[in-house]
GROMACS .gro file of C-alpha atoms in nm:
model
  382
    1MET     CA    1   0.008  -0.002   0.001
    2ARG     CA    2   0.118   0.350  -0.085
    3GLY     CA    3   0.275   0.518   0.219
    4ALA     CA    4   0.273   0.205   0.435
    5ARG     CA    5   0.568   0.122   0.658
    6PRO     CA    6   0.795  -0.158   0.512
    7ARG     CA    7   0.760  -0.498   0.675
    8ASP     CA    8   1.093  -0.488   0.848
    9GLY     CA    9   0.965  -0.190   1.051
   10ARG     CA   10   1.247   0.040   0.943
   11PRO     CA   11   1.182   0.403   0.847
   12ARG     CA   12   1.186   0.500   0.484
   13ARG     CA   13   1.488   0.685   0.358
   14GLN     CA   14   1.453   0.996   0.143
   15ARG     CA   15   1.721   0.950  -0.123
   16ARG     CA   16   1.961   1.216  -0.224
   17VAL     CA   17   2.239   1.205  -0.487
   18GLY     CA   18   2.576   1.350  -0.417
   19PRO     CA   19   2.890   1.383  -0.622
   20GLY     CA   20   2.965   1.103  -0.859
   21GLY     CA   21   2.608   0.971  -0.829
   22THR     CA   22   2.653   0.863  -0.462
   23ALA     CA   23   2.304   0.816  -0.312
   24TYR     CA   24   2.240   0.909   0.050
   25GLY     CA   25   1.954   1.056   0.245
   26LYS     CA   26   1.795   1.169   0.566
   27LEU     CA   27   1.586   0.932   0.768
   28SER     CA   28   1.217   1.003   0.794
   29PRO     CA   29   1.073   1.094   1.130
   30ALA     CA   30   0.909   0.753   1.170
   31PRO     CA   31   1.073   0.579   1.471
   32ARG     CA   32   1.243   0.241   1.451
   33ALA     CA   33   1.048  -0.027   1.634
   34LEU     CA   34   1.234  -0.155   1.955
   35PRO     CA   35   1.144  -0.459   2.163
   36MET     CA   36   0.967  -0.369   2.489
   37THR     CA   37   1.246  -0.527   2.685
   38THR     CA   38   1.517  -0.334   2.519
   39PRO     CA   39   1.641  -0.045   2.743
   40VAL     CA   40   1.663   0.282   2.552
   41PRO     CA   41   1.980   0.479   2.649
   42SER     CA   42   1.949   0.836   2.737
   43PRO     CA   43   2.299   0.976   2.682
   44SER     CA   44   2.394   1.280   2.865
   45PRO     CA   45   2.563   1.572   2.689
   46VAL     CA   46   2.817   1.577   2.972
   47ASP     CA   47   2.906   1.212   2.945
   48ALA     CA   48   3.283   1.194   2.926
   49ARG     CA   49   3.258   0.912   2.665
   50THR     CA   50   3.078   1.129   2.415
   51PRO     CA   51   3.255   1.362   2.163
   52ALA     CA   52   3.121   1.658   2.372
   53GLY     CA   53   3.266   1.510   2.685
   54ASN     CA   54   3.600   1.450   2.513
   55LEU     CA   55   3.615   1.819   2.402
   56ARG     CA   56   3.546   1.937   2.754
   57ARG     CA   57   3.837   1.729   2.887
   58ARG     CA   58   4.060   1.861   2.602
   59PHE     CA   59   3.963   2.216   2.693
   60VAL     CA   60   4.095   2.171   3.052
   61VAL     CA   61   4.429   2.041   2.907
   62PHE     CA   62   4.434   2.319   2.640
   63ALA     CA   63   4.374   2.592   2.892
   64ALA     CA   64   4.638   2.461   3.132
   65ALA     CA   65   4.898   2.443   2.848
   66ALA     CA   66   4.805   2.802   2.747
   67LEU     CA   67   4.842   2.926   3.096
   68ALA     CA   68   5.189   2.770   3.125
   69LEU     CA   69   5.290   2.923   2.794
   70TYR     CA   70   5.158   3.269   2.883
   71VAL     CA   71   5.336   3.265   3.225
   72GLY     CA   72   5.658   3.176   3.044
   73LEU     CA   73   5.606   3.461   2.800
   74ALA     CA   74   5.544   3.710   3.086
   75VAL     CA   75   5.860   3.595   3.261
   76TYR     CA   76   6.056   3.625   2.936
   77SER     CA   77   5.936   3.982   2.881
   78ASP     CA   78   5.955   4.089   3.250
   79VAL     CA   79   5.628   4.070   3.439
   80SER     CA   80   5.628   4.432   3.571
   81THR     CA   81   5.712   4.577   3.228
   82LEU     CA   82   5.448   4.363   3.056
   83ARG     CA   83   5.191   4.477   3.319
   84ALA     CA   84   5.273   4.839   3.252
   85THR     CA   85   5.248   4.793   2.884
   86LEU     CA   86   4.903   4.640   2.919
   87ALA     CA   87   4.792   4.911   3.148
   88ALA     CA   88   4.889   5.173   2.906
   89PHE     CA   89   4.718   5.002   2.615
   90PRO     CA   90   4.414   5.192   2.472
   91TRP     CA   91   4.148   4.930   2.532
   92ARG     CA   92   3.890   5.130   2.344
   93VAL     CA   93   4.031   4.983   2.025
   94MET     CA   94   3.953   4.621   2.129
   95PRO     CA   95   3.586   4.629   2.015
   96LEU     CA   96   3.716   4.711   1.664
   97VAL     CA   97   3.970   4.429   1.695
   98PHE     CA   98   3.691   4.185   1.789
   99GLY     CA   99   3.476   4.321   1.510
  100LEU     CA  100   3.744   4.258   1.246
  101THR     CA  101   3.774   3.904   1.385
  102LEU     CA  102   3.406   3.848   1.346
  103VAL     CA  103   3.433   3.949   0.991
  104ASN     CA  104   3.687   3.672   0.940
  105TYR     CA  105   3.452   3.416   1.103
  106LEU     CA  106   3.171   3.534   0.885
  107GLY     CA  107   3.380   3.493   0.574
  108ARG     CA  108   3.481   3.137   0.684
  109LEU     CA  109   3.113   3.059   0.751
  110LEU     CA  110   3.008   3.169   0.405
  111LYS     CA  111   3.281   2.959   0.258
  112TRP     CA  112   3.163   2.648   0.460
  113LEU     CA  113   2.799   2.697   0.367
  114TRP     CA  114   2.904   2.734  -0.007
  115TYR     CA  115   3.108   2.418   0.004
  116LEU     CA  116   2.817   2.217   0.160
  117ARG     CA  117   2.602   2.335  -0.128
  118LEU     CA  118   2.875   2.244  -0.386
  119VAL     CA  119   2.898   1.877  -0.265
  120GLY     CA  120   2.515   1.845  -0.230
  121ALA     CA  121   2.522   1.783   0.150
  122GLY     CA  122   2.150   1.854   0.189
  123VAL     CA  123   2.170   2.064   0.500
  124SER     CA  124   1.990   2.402   0.553
  125TRP     CA  125   2.189   2.722   0.602
  126TRP     CA  126   2.078   2.727   0.975
  127ASP     CA  127   2.200   2.363   1.038
  128GLY     CA  128   2.524   2.443   0.855
  129THR     CA  129   2.562   2.744   1.077
  130ARG     CA  130   2.513   2.537   1.388
  131VAL     CA  131   2.771   2.281   1.273
  132PHE     CA  132   3.018   2.565   1.199
  133GLY     CA  133   2.962   2.716   1.543
  134VAL     CA  134   3.032   2.377   1.723
  135GLY     CA  135   3.328   2.322   1.490
  136MET     CA  136   3.495   2.634   1.624
  137SER     CA  137   3.558   2.450   1.943
  138MET     CA  138   3.765   2.190   1.743
  139VAL     CA  139   4.060   2.442   1.760
  140MET     CA  140   4.143   2.258   2.084
  141THR     CA  141   4.251   1.959   1.882
  142PRO     CA  142   4.600   1.923   1.734
  143GLY     CA  143   4.620   2.092   1.394
  144LYS     CA  144   4.237   2.140   1.398
  145ALA     CA  145   4.212   1.778   1.314
  146GLY     CA  146   3.897   1.760   1.523
  147GLU     CA  147   3.716   1.970   1.255
  148LEU     CA  148   3.657   1.644   1.081
  149LEU     CA  149   3.376   1.614   1.334
  150LYS     CA  150   3.191   1.868   1.122
  151SER     CA  151   3.147   1.593   0.867
  152TYR     CA  152   3.018   1.362   1.136
  153MET     CA  153   2.761   1.632   1.247
  154VAL     CA  154   2.656   1.684   0.887
  155ARG     CA  155   2.598   1.309   0.849
  156ASN     CA  156   2.388   1.309   1.173
  157ILE     CA  157   2.159   1.586   1.016
  158SER     CA  158   2.134   1.479   0.645
  159GLY     CA  159   2.292   1.144   0.615
  160ALA     CA  160   2.556   1.273   0.374
  161PRO     CA  161   2.852   1.029   0.389
  162MET     CA  162   3.162   1.159   0.559
  163ARG     CA  163   3.370   1.052   0.263
  164VAL     CA  164   3.183   1.318   0.063
  165THR     CA  165   3.194   1.611   0.314
  166SER     CA  166   3.536   1.547   0.479
  167PRO     CA  167   3.725   1.698   0.180
  168ILE     CA  168   3.553   2.025   0.264
  169VAL     CA  169   3.758   2.045   0.585
  170LEU     CA  170   4.078   1.983   0.382
  171ALA     CA  171   3.976   2.245   0.124
  172GLU     CA  172   3.913   2.496   0.397
  173ARG     CA  173   4.261   2.445   0.543
  174LEU     CA  174   4.426   2.464   0.192
  175THR     CA  175   4.246   2.766   0.076
  176ASP     CA  176   4.306   2.942   0.405
  177GLY     CA  177   4.675   2.854   0.381
  178VAL     CA  178   4.694   2.991   0.024
  179ALA     CA  179   4.518   3.310   0.129
  180MET     CA  180   4.758   3.362   0.416
  181LEU     CA  181   5.047   3.298   0.183
  182ILE     CA  182   4.920   3.559  -0.053
  183LEU     CA  183   4.877   3.812   0.229
  184ALA     CA  184   5.226   3.734   0.352
  185GLY     CA  185   5.354   3.802  -0.006
  186VAL     CA  186   5.164   4.134  -0.007
  187GLY     CA  187   5.322   4.205   0.332
  188LEU     CA  188   5.670   4.146   0.188
  189ALA     CA  189   5.618   4.441  -0.045
  190GLY     CA  190   5.721   4.650   0.261
  191PHE     CA  191   6.071   4.491   0.263
  192ASP     CA  192   6.361   4.534   0.025
  193ASP     CA  193   6.514   4.191   0.069
  194PRO     CA  194   6.447   3.985  -0.251
  195ARG     CA  195   6.519   3.661  -0.071
  196LEU     CA  196   6.201   3.697   0.132
  197ARG     CA  197   5.998   3.738  -0.186
  198TRP     CA  198   6.156   3.421  -0.330
  199THR     CA  199   6.066   3.229  -0.014
  200ALA     CA  200   5.700   3.330  -0.052
  201ALA     CA  201   5.705   3.239  -0.426
  202ALA     CA  202   5.855   2.898  -0.349
  203LEU     CA  203   5.580   2.819  -0.104
  204MET     CA  204   5.305   2.937  -0.350
  205LEU     CA  205   5.463   2.713  -0.615
  206ALA     CA  206   5.453   2.407  -0.381
  207VAL     CA  207   5.081   2.474  -0.314
  208ALA     CA  208   5.015   2.514  -0.688
  209ILE     CA  209   5.181   2.182  -0.758
  210VAL     CA  210   4.951   1.999  -0.503
  211ILE     CA  211   4.643   2.156  -0.655
  212GLY     CA  212   4.751   2.075  -1.005
  213ALA     CA  213   4.810   1.714  -0.903
  214VAL     CA  214   4.447   1.685  -0.773
  215GLN     CA  215   4.313   1.838  -1.091
  216PHE     CA  216   4.514   1.593  -1.314
  217ARG     CA  217   4.260   1.310  -1.339
  218PRO     CA  218   4.481   1.054  -1.513
  219LEU     CA  219   4.724   1.072  -1.220
  220ALA     CA  220   4.444   1.041  -0.965
  221ALA     CA  221   4.292   0.745  -1.153
  222TRP     CA  222   4.631   0.574  -1.162
  223ALA     CA  223   4.684   0.635  -0.788
  224LEU     CA  224   4.333   0.509  -0.697
  225GLY     CA  225   4.390   0.199  -0.916
  226VAL     CA  226   4.715   0.119  -0.737
  227GLY     CA  227   4.552   0.179  -0.400
  228ALA     CA  228   4.263  -0.059  -0.494
  229ARG     CA  229   4.507  -0.346  -0.541
  230LEU     CA  230   4.675  -0.302  -0.202
  231PRO     CA  231   4.565  -0.525   0.080
  232VAL     CA  232   4.455  -0.272   0.335
  233VAL     CA  233   4.383   0.033   0.105
  234GLY     CA  234   4.172  -0.180  -0.134
  235ARG     CA  235   3.896  -0.226   0.120
  236HIS     CA  236   3.837   0.151   0.119
  237ALA     CA  237   3.871   0.200  -0.255
  238ALA     CA  238   3.505   0.320  -0.291
  239SER     CA  239   3.543   0.566  -0.005
  240LEU     CA  240   3.871   0.703  -0.149
  241GLY     CA  241   3.703   0.739  -0.488
  242ALA     CA  242   3.420   0.957  -0.344
  243PHE     CA  243   3.672   1.151  -0.139
  244TYR     CA  244   3.868   1.229  -0.453
  245GLU     CA  245   3.555   1.331  -0.648
  246SER     CA  246   3.459   1.584  -0.372
  247SER     CA  247   3.825   1.712  -0.364
  248TYR     CA  248   3.832   1.750  -0.740
  249LEU     CA  249   3.503   1.954  -0.738
  250LEU     CA  250   3.606   2.175  -0.450
  251LEU     CA  251   3.946   2.255  -0.606
  252ARG     CA  252   3.824   2.327  -0.956
  253PRO     CA  253   3.992   2.657  -1.073
  254ALA     CA  254   3.674   2.870  -1.044
  255ASN     CA  255   3.581   2.720  -0.708
  256LEU     CA  256   3.933   2.758  -0.584
  257ALA     CA  257   3.949   3.124  -0.694
  258VAL     CA  258   3.624   3.202  -0.502
  259ALA     CA  259   3.739   3.032  -0.188
  260VAL     CA  260   4.087   3.188  -0.190
  261ALA     CA  261   3.926   3.540  -0.247
  262ILE     CA  262   3.700   3.488   0.054
  263GLY     CA  263   4.003   3.377   0.254
  264VAL     CA  264   4.211   3.678   0.154
  265VAL     CA  265   3.945   3.919   0.261
  266SER     CA  266   3.872   3.725   0.581
  267TRP     CA  267   4.235   3.687   0.708
  268ALA     CA  268   4.329   4.036   0.593
  269CYS     CA  269   4.074   4.152   0.848
  270GLU     CA  270   4.265   3.974   1.127
  271GLY     CA  271   4.591   4.111   0.992
  272LEU     CA  272   4.451   4.459   1.019
  273ALA     CA  273   4.336   4.376   1.371
  274PHE     CA  274   4.689   4.295   1.458
  275ALA     CA  275   4.809   4.635   1.305
  276LEU     CA  276   4.559   4.799   1.542
  277VAL     CA  277   4.700   4.619   1.838
  278LEU     CA  278   5.058   4.703   1.737
  279HIS     CA  279   4.962   5.070   1.715
  280GLY     CA  280   4.823   5.038   2.055
  281VAL     CA  281   5.151   4.929   2.203
  282GLY     CA  282   5.346   5.203   2.034
  283VAL     CA  283   5.404   5.117   1.671
  284ALA     CA  284   5.355   5.399   1.425
  285ALA     CA  285   5.045   5.372   1.217
  286ASP     CA  286   5.152   5.390   0.848
  287VAL     CA  287   5.136   5.185   0.530
  288HIS     CA  288   5.469   5.017   0.592
  289THR     CA  289   5.390   4.897   0.946
  290THR     CA  290   5.041   4.786   0.836
  291LEU     CA  291   5.192   4.574   0.562
  292THR     CA  292   5.451   4.440   0.808
  293ALA     CA  293   5.176   4.361   1.058
  294VAL     CA  294   4.980   4.159   0.791
  295PHE     CA  295   5.298   3.970   0.703
  296ILE     CA  296   5.387   3.887   1.069
  297PHE     CA  297   5.034   3.772   1.143
  298SER     CA  298   4.992   3.563   0.831
  299LEU     CA  299   5.329   3.397   0.853
  300SER     CA  300   5.282   3.329   1.227
  301SER     CA  301   4.946   3.172   1.160
  302VAL     CA  302   5.098   2.949   0.892
  303PHE     CA  303   5.376   2.847   1.127
  304GLY     CA  304   5.126   2.773   1.401
  305ALA     CA  305   4.941   2.548   1.164
  306LEU     CA  306   5.253   2.363   1.066
  307VAL     CA  307   5.345   2.303   1.434
  308ALA     CA  308   5.008   2.126   1.457
  309THR     CA  309   4.959   2.198   1.827
  310PRO     CA  310   4.609   2.264   1.949
  311GLY     CA  311   4.518   2.618   1.821
  312GLY     CA  312   4.875   2.660   1.704
  313LEU     CA  313   4.961   2.713   2.073
  314GLY     CA  314   5.325   2.814   2.118
  315GLY     CA  315   5.416   2.829   1.751
  316THR     CA  316   5.193   3.124   1.676
  317GLU     CA  317   5.271   3.319   1.986
  318GLY     CA  318   5.640   3.258   1.956
  319SER     CA  319   5.641   3.366   1.590
  320LEU     CA  320   5.442   3.686   1.672
  321VAL     CA  321   5.684   3.783   1.939
  322ALA     CA  322   6.000   3.697   1.750
  323LEU     CA  323   5.897   3.862   1.420
  324SER     CA  324   5.761   4.178   1.601
  325THR     CA  325   6.096   4.227   1.783
  326ARG     CA  326   6.305   4.159   1.476
  327LEU     CA  327   6.118   4.331   1.202
  328LEU     CA  328   5.958   4.617   1.403
  329GLY     CA  329   6.217   4.672   1.673
  330LEU     CA  330   5.969   4.617   1.956
  331PRO     CA  331   6.086   4.553   2.309
  332ALA     CA  332   6.004   4.209   2.443
  333ALA     CA  333   5.722   4.336   2.665
  334ALA     CA  334   5.549   4.528   2.387
  335ALA     CA  335   5.582   4.236   2.147
  336THR     CA  336   5.444   3.993   2.411
  337ALA     CA  337   5.160   4.220   2.492
  338ALA     CA  338   5.061   4.254   2.123
  339ALA     CA  339   5.076   3.873   2.084
  340LEU     CA  340   4.859   3.810   2.390
  341LEU     CA  341   4.604   4.063   2.289
  342ILE     CA  342   4.567   3.947   1.925
  343ARG     CA  343   4.541   3.583   2.044
  344LEU     CA  344   4.269   3.691   2.283
  345ALA     CA  345   4.070   3.820   1.993
  346THR     CA  346   4.158   3.560   1.723
  347LEU     CA  347   4.194   3.237   1.940
  348TRP     CA  348   4.016   3.258   2.264
  349PHE     CA  349   3.720   3.451   2.126
  350GLY     CA  350   3.667   3.177   1.876
  351VAL     CA  351   3.711   2.911   2.148
  352ALA     CA  352   3.439   3.095   2.353
  353LEU     CA  353   3.200   3.094   2.057
  354GLY     CA  354   3.265   2.729   1.991
  355ILE     CA  355   3.212   2.628   2.360
  356ALA     CA  356   2.887   2.833   2.364
  357SER     CA  357   2.766   2.664   2.043
  358LEU     CA  358   2.859   2.324   2.192
  359ALA     CA  359   2.655   2.407   2.504
  360LEU     CA  360   2.351   2.507   2.290
  361TRP     CA  361   2.361   2.213   2.042
  362PRO     CA  362   2.547   1.917   2.204
  363ASP     CA  363   2.303   1.682   2.021
  364LEU     CA  364   2.485   1.759   1.697
  365LEU     CA  365   2.773   1.551   1.830
  366ASP     CA  366   2.607   1.292   2.048
  367ARG     CA  367   2.313   1.168   1.840
  368GLY     CA  368   2.281   0.931   1.555
  369GLU     CA  369   2.518   0.650   1.670
  370GLY     CA  370   2.249   0.383   1.624
  371GLU     CA  371   2.117   0.498   1.284
  372ASP     CA  372   2.182   0.338   0.948
  373ARG     CA  373   2.463   0.540   0.821
  374GLY     CA  374   2.419   0.451   0.451
  375ASP     CA  375   2.793   0.503   0.431
  376GLY     CA  376   2.971   0.189   0.482
  377ALA     CA  377   3.162   0.122   0.801
  378GLU     CA  378   3.252   0.474   0.891
  379GLU     CA  379   3.357   0.550   1.242
  380ARG     CA  380   3.301   0.858   1.453
  381PRO     CA  381   3.617   1.078   1.472
  382ARG     CA  382   3.757   1.107   1.820
   0.00000   0.00000   0.00000
């Protein structure tokens, strides 16, 4: 009969088609029949075994490591001098610094929502925004690797396979990196040393080679064919194929250009925020120092990402202090104060928004473990 429940008692699946013809869908609201004797679990969002619980534990470790780092920086720069520098700082500029950071977050959100639409993930802009908000808490994982949980949350909402949406996270990191390298190259215009320009050009060439390799389909087909014949990799050949198709789509020249353009505007705002902070600790406000500030912030962010500590902790702060003292001639206390203030706006502000989102929507992480994934044997990232 039309509209009747299937005999096995399972809910009907609304089918969707993703990249490469992969079908997936969202479960209908009809509940799955359970035996009366089967206890129904009621997971708590604060259960330490859930992803949300894991993030809470990581936050404690992350905060403790940050505290130890900042105490070390304070001792390095002389505590009394650092205190005096912070006391003299014009705090009225901080709302503008936070505002520029918000513009960066908005740009990254728009790119995330656009990528979800490109791969046909089947989530609304509101659900995509909620996932992005919770994903901001993933900065507490090494190298932001925990952002792969965004794909897990999308699957919980729409049923889109993680192998289709996980390339979005990699494309975000890649395009952000390209954008920051471009900004660093623009910042190098304020220097006369041609060796610095050649360094930036070499990095850009390396990124271009990686992107070109993804776009060269015969090479990808050969690599996937070799992988399919390997004992361990062969079991995941279908997943790797879907992963490549999404990566190919996201890194098409037109899509790449749009994503990098969004990244340049977004990260330039945080570079300008750092220029404002530097002006507050005594650096002259002119074109040269602004370009230098953008260069310092962009290069420090890239270095922090390469270090792959949670939030770039240590690598980013150390680079900010070292480059500010070397290139701008700042004393240690002023450079340390500038690093702490910009990290307050660009790191801890984001962490706070992520934790607030996690408190509002913990179900995005903790639900869906018993549903038919329609995705093979994918496991939840931890």
